[in-house]
Amino acid sequence: LFYAVLIYIFLVNHTDSVHIQLAWSYVVLRVMHSLIHLSSNNVSWRALVFGLSSICLVAMILRELIVLL
């Protein structure tokens, strides 16, 4: 879903600093999720980081939906 959203945002030329920050935040949080999984595997921390990354993705989608409406 992340790649599809990024491609859509790029193709419709809606790239701005907020989208770029959200995309990089998503990537960093997913890397953190993977590192937690590989090291301590603390499910509480993994769930928190996963939730935050999901919020970034949902924010990107909602911003595009608002533009469409």
PDB file of C-alpha atoms in Angstrom:
ATOM      1  CA  LEU A   1       0.000   0.000   0.000  1.00  0.00           C
ATOM      2  CA  PHE A   2       2.856   2.377   0.814  1.00  0.00           C
ATOM      3  CA  TYR A   3       4.401   2.047  -2.633  1.00  0.00           C
ATOM      4  CA  ALA A   4       1.041   2.474  -4.343  1.00  0.00           C
ATOM      5  CA  VAL A   5       0.353   5.667  -2.382  1.00  0.00           C
ATOM      6  CA  LEU A   6       3.817   7.039  -3.172  1.00  0.00           C
ATOM      7  CA  ILE A   7       3.459   6.327  -6.874  1.00  0.00           C
ATOM      8  CA  TYR A   8       0.016   7.932  -6.942  1.00  0.00           C
ATOM      9  CA  ILE A   9       1.232  11.060  -5.120  1.00  0.00           C
ATOM     10  CA  PHE A  10       4.146  11.341  -7.524  1.00  0.00           C
ATOM     11  CA  LEU A  11       2.034  10.823 -10.645  1.00  0.00           C
ATOM     12  CA  VAL A  12      -0.578  13.423  -9.708  1.00  0.00           C
ATOM     13  CA  ASN A  13       2.228  15.829  -8.708  1.00  0.00           C
ATOM     14  CA  HIS A  14       1.048  16.350  -5.127  1.00  0.00           C
ATOM     15  CA  THR A  15       4.486  16.027  -3.607  1.00  0.00           C
ATOM     16  CA  ASP A  16       5.190  18.560  -0.886  1.00  0.00           C
ATOM     17  CA  SER A  17       7.282  18.741   2.247  1.00  0.00           C
ATOM     18  CA  VAL A  18       4.550  17.202   4.426  1.00  0.00           C
ATOM     19  CA  HIS A  19       4.230  14.148   2.178  1.00  0.00           C
ATOM     20  CA  ILE A  20       8.001  13.761   2.080  1.00  0.00           C
ATOM     21  CA  GLN A  21       8.262  13.986   5.872  1.00  0.00           C
ATOM     22  CA  LEU A  22       5.435  11.486   6.333  1.00  0.00           C
ATOM     23  CA  ALA A  23       7.010   9.068   3.840  1.00  0.00           C
ATOM     24  CA  TRP A  24      10.430   9.229   5.496  1.00  0.00           C
ATOM     25  CA  SER A  25       8.847   8.894   8.927  1.00  0.00           C
ATOM     26  CA  TYR A  26       7.057   5.774   7.713  1.00  0.00           C
ATOM     27  CA  VAL A  27      10.307   4.288   6.394  1.00  0.00           C
ATOM     28  CA  VAL A  28      12.257   5.067   9.579  1.00  0.00           C
ATOM     29  CA  LEU A  29       9.495   3.639  11.775  1.00  0.00           C
ATOM     30  CA  ARG A  30       9.334   0.445   9.688  1.00  0.00           C
ATOM     31  CA  VAL A  31      13.116   0.042  10.020  1.00  0.00           C
ATOM     32  CA  MET A  32      12.780   0.528  13.775  1.00  0.00           C
ATOM     33  CA  HIS A  33      10.002  -2.088  13.784  1.00  0.00           C
ATOM     34  CA  SER A  34      12.304  -4.549  12.038  1.00  0.00           C
ATOM     35  CA  LEU A  35      15.204  -3.818  14.393  1.00  0.00           C
ATOM     36  CA  ILE A  36      12.996  -4.347  17.442  1.00  0.00           C
ATOM     37  CA  HIS A  37      11.776  -7.615  15.929  1.00  0.00           C
ATOM     38  CA  LEU A  38      15.342  -8.799  15.322  1.00  0.00           C
ATOM     39  CA  SER A  39      16.723  -7.749  18.700  1.00  0.00           C
ATOM     40  CA  SER A  40      14.567  -7.699  21.835  1.00  0.00           C
ATOM     41  CA  ASN A  41      11.302  -8.648  20.105  1.00  0.00           C
ATOM     42  CA  ASN A  42       9.353  -6.612  22.666  1.00  0.00           C
ATOM     43  CA  VAL A  43       5.816  -6.864  21.310  1.00  0.00           C
ATOM     44  CA  SER A  44       4.635  -3.725  23.120  1.00  0.00           C
ATOM     45  CA  TRP A  45       7.324  -1.589  21.498  1.00  0.00           C
ATOM     46  CA  ARG A  46       6.818  -3.246  18.128  1.00  0.00           C
ATOM     47  CA  ALA A  47       3.081  -2.575  18.277  1.00  0.00           C
ATOM     48  CA  LEU A  48       3.678   1.063  19.208  1.00  0.00           C
ATOM     49  CA  VAL A  49       6.114   1.623  16.345  1.00  0.00           C
ATOM     50  CA  PHE A  50       3.836  -0.234  13.923  1.00  0.00           C
ATOM     51  CA  GLY A  51       0.898   1.925  15.006  1.00  0.00           C
ATOM     52  CA  LEU A  52       2.889   5.119  14.499  1.00  0.00           C
ATOM     53  CA  SER A  53       3.975   4.011  11.028  1.00  0.00           C
ATOM     54  CA  SER A  54       0.372   3.189  10.189  1.00  0.00           C
ATOM     55  CA  ILE A  55      -0.666   6.674  11.287  1.00  0.00           C
ATOM     56  CA  CYS A  56       1.874   8.143   8.849  1.00  0.00           C
ATOM     57  CA  LEU A  57       0.475   6.060   6.011  1.00  0.00           C
ATOM     58  CA  VAL A  58      -3.140   6.885   6.863  1.00  0.00           C
ATOM     59  CA  ALA A  59      -2.246  10.597   7.061  1.00  0.00           C
ATOM     60  CA  MET A  60      -0.801  10.452   3.548  1.00  0.00           C
ATOM     61  CA  ILE A  61      -3.925   8.738   2.241  1.00  0.00           C
ATOM     62  CA  LEU A  62      -6.267  11.162   4.014  1.00  0.00           C
ATOM     63  CA  ARG A  63      -4.403  14.159   2.624  1.00  0.00           C
ATOM     64  CA  GLU A  64      -4.954  12.808  -0.889  1.00  0.00           C
ATOM     65  CA  LEU A  65      -8.609  12.051  -0.221  1.00  0.00           C
ATOM     66  CA  ILE A  66      -9.145  15.617   1.009  1.00  0.00           C
ATOM     67  CA  VAL A  67      -7.638  16.950  -2.233  1.00  0.00           C
ATOM     68  CA  LEU A  68     -10.003  14.768  -4.257  1.00  0.00           C
ATOM     69  CA  LEU A  69     -13.068  16.011  -2.412  1.00  0.00           C
TER      70      LEU A  69
END
